[in-house]
């Protein structure tokens, strides 16, 4: 399976008009662990106009030596709009260039609840938003990176199963003649995969936080308006496999939702890129 990568940015808020509020100039320990745990590599772009952070913490230097982390340098002469707009443009340029080399393998990760982009380099497109609320196990910010890498090596099958389900699920749904049944089956498989990750991390004594994230997916079908209903994971799993598995996910207040909408999508993204953006939020420590 090809290596997957994610473009990250520090915790920032893009204001109306393209302004920028910076909560931190550094990517967080949680972001680093999310990138390491779920992806093969990650990039924190740097630039000559709005450079943030130094990218030389002990964790990042270690990951750079491992070939997992990189900072792509982008030089821009000028930009229109505020600093937030420029930051989005830089991120857009990096994911475009990386997907030229590794088509469809790089996505964007941002912090927040909504994907905001500049109208100057986006176009409205049909997308599918797949939300996972307060359910994904993520190593807590104080878990050593070596422990995470060792866990990934020992539990490749569980992580690969989760990734493959995330990659393939929505295509299976929109291509099925019975989309509601296909969605139920897909969410069940994903519920089992998430449960397996929780159990494996617990057995390995990996302290976990609960992660919510939204995957923004390009929709290639004409049936996007038929998949707008959402399911609560607890009800779905309980009616399908019983109370035991439901309790595992129900304890985390897990909830899945699939919806369809019009959204601003970059004009520069390759057509084959399925999941182009991830919006993440750390909910709380689980144990």
CSV table of N, CA, C and O in Angstrom, one decimal, residues 210-270:
chain,number,residue,atom,x,y,z
A,210,UNK,N,-9.4,11.0,23.1
A,210,UNK,CA,-10.5,10.8,22.1
A,210,UNK,C,-10.4,11.9,21.1
A,210,UNK,O,-10.4,13.1,21.4
A,211,UNK,N,-10.4,11.5,19.8
A,211,UNK,CA,-10.3,12.4,18.7
A,211,UNK,C,-11.6,12.5,17.9
A,211,UNK,O,-12.2,11.4,17.7
A,212,UNK,N,-12.1,13.7,17.6
A,212,UNK,CA,-13.1,13.9,16.7
A,212,UNK,C,-12.5,14.4,15.4
A,212,UNK,O,-11.7,15.3,15.5
A,213,UNK,N,-12.9,13.9,14.3
A,213,UNK,CA,-12.5,14.5,13.0
A,213,UNK,C,-13.5,14.3,11.9
A,213,UNK,O,-14.3,13.5,11.9
A,214,UNK,N,-13.4,15.3,11.0
A,214,UNK,CA,-14.2,15.3,9.8
A,214,UNK,C,-13.3,15.1,8.6
A,214,UNK,O,-12.3,15.8,8.4
A,215,UNK,N,-13.7,14.1,7.8
A,215,UNK,CA,-13.0,13.9,6.5
A,215,UNK,C,-13.8,14.5,5.4
A,215,UNK,O,-15.0,14.2,5.3
A,216,UNK,N,-13.2,15.4,4.7
A,216,UNK,CA,-13.9,16.0,3.6
A,216,UNK,C,-13.5,15.3,2.3
A,216,UNK,O,-12.3,15.3,1.9
A,217,UNK,N,-14.5,14.7,1.6
A,217,UNK,CA,-14.2,13.8,0.5
A,217,UNK,C,-14.8,14.3,-0.8
A,217,UNK,O,-15.9,14.8,-0.8
A,218,UNK,N,-14.0,14.3,-1.8
A,218,UNK,CA,-14.5,14.6,-3.2
A,218,UNK,C,-15.6,13.5,-3.5
A,218,UNK,O,-15.4,12.3,-3.3
A,219,UNK,N,-16.7,14.0,-4.1
A,219,UNK,CA,-17.7,13.1,-4.5
A,219,UNK,C,-17.8,13.0,-6.1
A,219,UNK,O,-17.9,14.0,-6.7
A,220,UNK,N,-17.6,11.8,-6.6
A,220,UNK,CA,-17.5,11.6,-8.0
A,220,UNK,C,-18.8,11.1,-8.6
A,220,UNK,O,-18.9,10.9,-9.8
A,221,UNK,N,-19.9,11.0,-7.8
A,221,UNK,CA,-21.1,10.4,-8.3
A,221,UNK,C,-22.2,11.5,-8.5
A,221,UNK,O,-22.1,12.6,-8.1
A,222,UNK,N,-23.3,11.0,-9.1
A,222,UNK,CA,-24.5,11.9,-9.3
A,222,UNK,C,-25.5,11.6,-8.2
A,222,UNK,O,-26.6,12.0,-8.3
A,223,UNK,N,-25.1,10.8,-7.2
A,223,UNK,CA,-26.1,10.3,-6.2
A,223,UNK,C,-25.8,10.9,-4.8
A,223,UNK,O,-26.3,10.4,-3.8
A,224,UNK,N,-25.1,12.0,-4.8
A,224,UNK,CA,-24.6,12.6,-3.6
A,224,UNK,C,-25.8,13.0,-2.7
A,224,UNK,O,-25.7,13.0,-1.5
A,225,UNK,N,-26.9,13.4,-3.3
A,225,UNK,CA,-28.0,13.9,-2.5
A,225,UNK,C,-28.8,12.8,-1.8
A,225,UNK,O,-29.8,13.1,-1.1
A,226,UNK,N,-28.5,11.6,-2.0
A,226,UNK,CA,-29.2,10.5,-1.4
A,226,UNK,C,-28.6,9.9,-0.2
A,226,UNK,O,-29.1,9.0,0.4
A,227,UNK,N,-27.4,10.5,0.3
A,227,UNK,CA,-26.7,10.0,1.4
A,227,UNK,C,-26.6,11.0,2.5
A,227,UNK,O,-25.5,11.2,3.1
A,228,UNK,N,-27.7,11.7,2.8
A,228,UNK,CA,-27.6,12.8,3.7
A,228,UNK,C,-28.0,12.4,5.2
A,228,UNK,O,-28.0,13.3,6.0
A,229,UNK,N,-28.4,11.2,5.4
A,229,UNK,CA,-28.8,10.8,6.8
A,229,UNK,C,-27.6,10.4,7.6
A,229,UNK,O,-26.6,9.9,7.0
A,230,UNK,N,-27.7,10.5,8.9
A,230,UNK,CA,-26.6,10.1,9.8
A,230,UNK,C,-27.1,9.1,10.7
A,230,UNK,O,-28.2,8.9,11.0
A,231,UNK,N,-26.1,8.3,11.3
A,231,UNK,CA,-26.4,7.3,12.3
A,231,UNK,C,-25.7,7.5,13.6
A,231,UNK,O,-24.5,7.9,13.5
A,232,UNK,N,-26.3,7.3,14.7
A,232,UNK,CA,-25.5,7.2,15.9
A,232,UNK,C,-24.9,5.8,16.0
A,232,UNK,O,-25.5,4.8,15.8
A,233,UNK,N,-23.6,5.8,16.3
A,233,UNK,CA,-22.8,4.5,16.3
A,233,UNK,C,-23.4,3.6,17.3
A,233,UNK,O,-23.5,2.4,17.1
A,234,UNK,N,-23.8,4.1,18.5
A,234,UNK,CA,-24.2,3.2,19.5
A,234,UNK,C,-25.5,2.4,19.1
A,234,UNK,O,-25.6,1.2,19.2
A,235,UNK,N,-26.5,3.1,18.5
A,235,UNK,CA,-27.7,2.5,18.0
A,235,UNK,C,-27.4,1.5,16.9
A,235,UNK,O,-27.9,0.4,16.8
A,236,UNK,N,-26.5,1.9,16.0
A,236,UNK,CA,-26.2,1.1,14.8
A,236,UNK,C,-25.5,-0.2,15.3
A,236,UNK,O,-25.9,-1.3,14.9
A,237,UNK,N,-24.5,-0.1,16.1
A,237,UNK,CA,-23.8,-1.3,16.5
A,237,UNK,C,-24.6,-2.2,17.4
A,237,UNK,O,-24.6,-3.4,17.3
A,238,UNK,N,-25.4,-1.6,18.3
A,238,UNK,CA,-26.2,-2.4,19.2
A,238,UNK,C,-27.2,-3.3,18.5
A,238,UNK,O,-27.3,-4.4,18.8
A,239,UNK,N,-27.8,-2.7,17.5
A,239,UNK,CA,-28.8,-3.5,16.8
A,239,UNK,C,-28.2,-4.5,15.9
A,239,UNK,O,-28.8,-5.5,15.5
A,240,UNK,N,-26.9,-4.4,15.6
A,240,UNK,CA,-26.3,-5.3,14.6
A,240,UNK,C,-25.4,-6.4,15.3
A,240,UNK,O,-25.5,-7.5,15.0
A,241,UNK,N,-24.7,-6.0,16.3
A,241,UNK,CA,-23.8,-7.0,17.0
A,241,UNK,C,-24.0,-7.1,18.5
A,241,UNK,O,-23.3,-7.9,19.1
A,242,UNK,N,-24.9,-6.4,19.0
A,242,UNK,CA,-25.2,-6.6,20.4
A,242,UNK,C,-24.6,-5.6,21.4
A,242,UNK,O,-23.8,-4.7,20.9
A,243,UNK,N,-24.8,-5.8,22.7
A,243,UNK,CA,-24.4,-4.8,23.7
A,243,UNK,C,-22.9,-4.7,23.9
A,243,UNK,O,-22.4,-3.7,24.3
A,244,UNK,N,-22.2,-5.8,23.7
A,244,UNK,CA,-20.7,-5.8,24.1
A,244,UNK,C,-19.9,-4.8,23.3
A,244,UNK,O,-19.2,-3.9,23.9
A,245,UNK,N,-20.0,-4.9,22.0
A,245,UNK,CA,-19.3,-4.0,21.2
A,245,UNK,C,-19.9,-2.6,21.3
A,245,UNK,O,-19.2,-1.6,21.3
A,246,UNK,N,-21.2,-2.5,21.4
A,246,UNK,CA,-21.8,-1.2,21.5
A,246,UNK,C,-21.3,-0.5,22.8
A,246,UNK,O,-21.1,0.7,22.8
A,247,UNK,N,-21.1,-1.2,23.9
A,247,UNK,CA,-20.6,-0.6,25.1
A,247,UNK,C,-19.2,0.0,24.9
A,247,UNK,O,-18.9,1.0,25.5
A,248,UNK,N,-18.4,-0.7,24.2
A,248,UNK,CA,-17.0,-0.2,23.9
A,248,UNK,C,-17.1,1.1,23.3
A,248,UNK,O,-16.4,2.1,23.7
A,249,UNK,N,-17.9,1.3,22.2
A,249,UNK,CA,-17.9,2.6,21.6
A,249,UNK,C,-18.9,3.5,22.3
A,249,UNK,O,-18.6,4.7,22.3
A,250,UNK,N,-19.9,3.0,22.9
A,250,UNK,CA,-20.9,3.9,23.6
A,250,UNK,C,-20.2,4.6,24.7
A,250,UNK,O,-20.6,5.7,25.1
A,251,UNK,N,-19.2,3.9,25.4
A,251,UNK,CA,-18.5,4.5,26.5
A,251,UNK,C,-17.8,5.8,26.1
A,251,UNK,O,-17.5,6.7,26.8
A,252,UNK,N,-17.4,5.8,24.8
A,252,UNK,CA,-16.7,7.0,24.2
A,252,UNK,C,-17.7,8.0,23.6
A,252,UNK,O,-17.3,8.9,23.0
A,253,UNK,N,-19.0,7.8,23.8
A,253,UNK,CA,-20.0,8.6,23.2
A,253,UNK,C,-19.8,8.8,21.7
A,253,UNK,O,-19.8,9.9,21.2
A,254,UNK,N,-19.5,7.7,21.1
A,254,UNK,CA,-19.2,7.7,19.7
A,254,UNK,C,-20.4,8.1,18.8
A,254,UNK,O,-21.5,7.7,19.1
A,255,UNK,N,-20.1,8.8,17.7
A,255,UNK,CA,-21.2,9.1,16.8
A,255,UNK,C,-20.6,9.3,15.4
A,255,UNK,O,-19.6,10.0,15.3
A,256,UNK,N,-21.2,8.7,14.4
A,256,UNK,CA,-20.8,8.8,13.1
A,256,UNK,C,-21.9,9.6,12.3
A,256,UNK,O,-23.1,9.4,12.6
A,257,UNK,N,-21.5,10.4,11.3
A,257,UNK,CA,-22.5,11.1,10.5
A,257,UNK,C,-21.9,11.2,9.1
A,257,UNK,O,-20.7,11.6,9.0
A,258,UNK,N,-22.7,10.9,8.1
A,258,UNK,CA,-22.3,11.2,6.7
A,258,UNK,C,-23.3,12.2,6.1
A,258,UNK,O,-24.5,12.0,6.3
A,259,UNK,N,-22.8,13.2,5.5
A,259,UNK,CA,-23.6,14.2,4.9
A,259,UNK,C,-23.0,14.7,3.6
A,259,UNK,O,-21.9,14.4,3.3
A,260,UNK,N,-23.8,15.4,2.8
A,260,UNK,CA,-23.4,15.9,1.5
A,260,UNK,C,-23.7,17.4,1.4
A,260,UNK,O,-24.7,17.8,1.9
A,261,UNK,N,-22.8,18.1,0.8
A,261,UNK,CA,-23.0,19.6,0.7
A,261,UNK,C,-22.2,20.1,-0.5
A,261,UNK,O,-21.3,19.5,-1.0
A,262,UNK,N,-22.4,21.4,-0.8
A,262,UNK,CA,-21.5,22.1,-1.6
A,262,UNK,C,-20.4,22.8,-0.7
A,262,UNK,O,-20.8,23.3,0.3
A,263,UNK,N,-19.2,22.7,-1.2
A,263,UNK,CA,-18.1,23.3,-0.4
A,263,UNK,C,-17.1,23.9,-1.3
A,263,UNK,O,-16.9,23.4,-2.5
A,264,UNK,N,-16.3,24.8,-0.8
A,264,UNK,CA,-15.2,25.4,-1.6
A,264,UNK,C,-14.0,24.4,-1.7
A,264,UNK,O,-13.4,24.0,-0.7
A,265,UNK,N,-13.7,23.9,-2.9
A,265,UNK,CA,-12.6,23.0,-3.1
A,265,UNK,C,-11.5,23.6,-3.9
A,265,UNK,O,-11.8,24.3,-4.9
A,266,UNK,N,-10.3,23.4,-3.6
A,266,UNK,CA,-9.2,24.0,-4.3
A,266,UNK,C,-9.2,23.6,-5.8
A,266,UNK,O,-9.4,22.4,-6.2
A,267,UNK,N,-8.9,24.5,-6.7
A,267,UNK,CA,-8.8,24.3,-8.1
A,267,UNK,C,-7.5,23.5,-8.4
A,267,UNK,O,-7.4,22.9,-9.5
A,268,UNK,N,-6.6,23.5,-7.5
A,268,UNK,CA,-5.3,22.9,-7.8
A,268,UNK,C,-5.2,21.4,-7.4
A,268,UNK,O,-4.2,20.8,-7.6
A,269,UNK,N,-6.2,20.9,-6.7
A,269,UNK,CA,-6.1,19.5,-6.2
A,269,UNK,C,-6.3,18.6,-7.4
A,269,UNK,O,-7.1,18.8,-8.3
A,270,UNK,N,-5.5,17.5,-7.4
A,270,UNK,CA,-5.7,16.5,-8.5
A,270,UNK,C,-7.0,15.8,-8.4
A,270,UNK,O,-7.6,15.6,-7.4
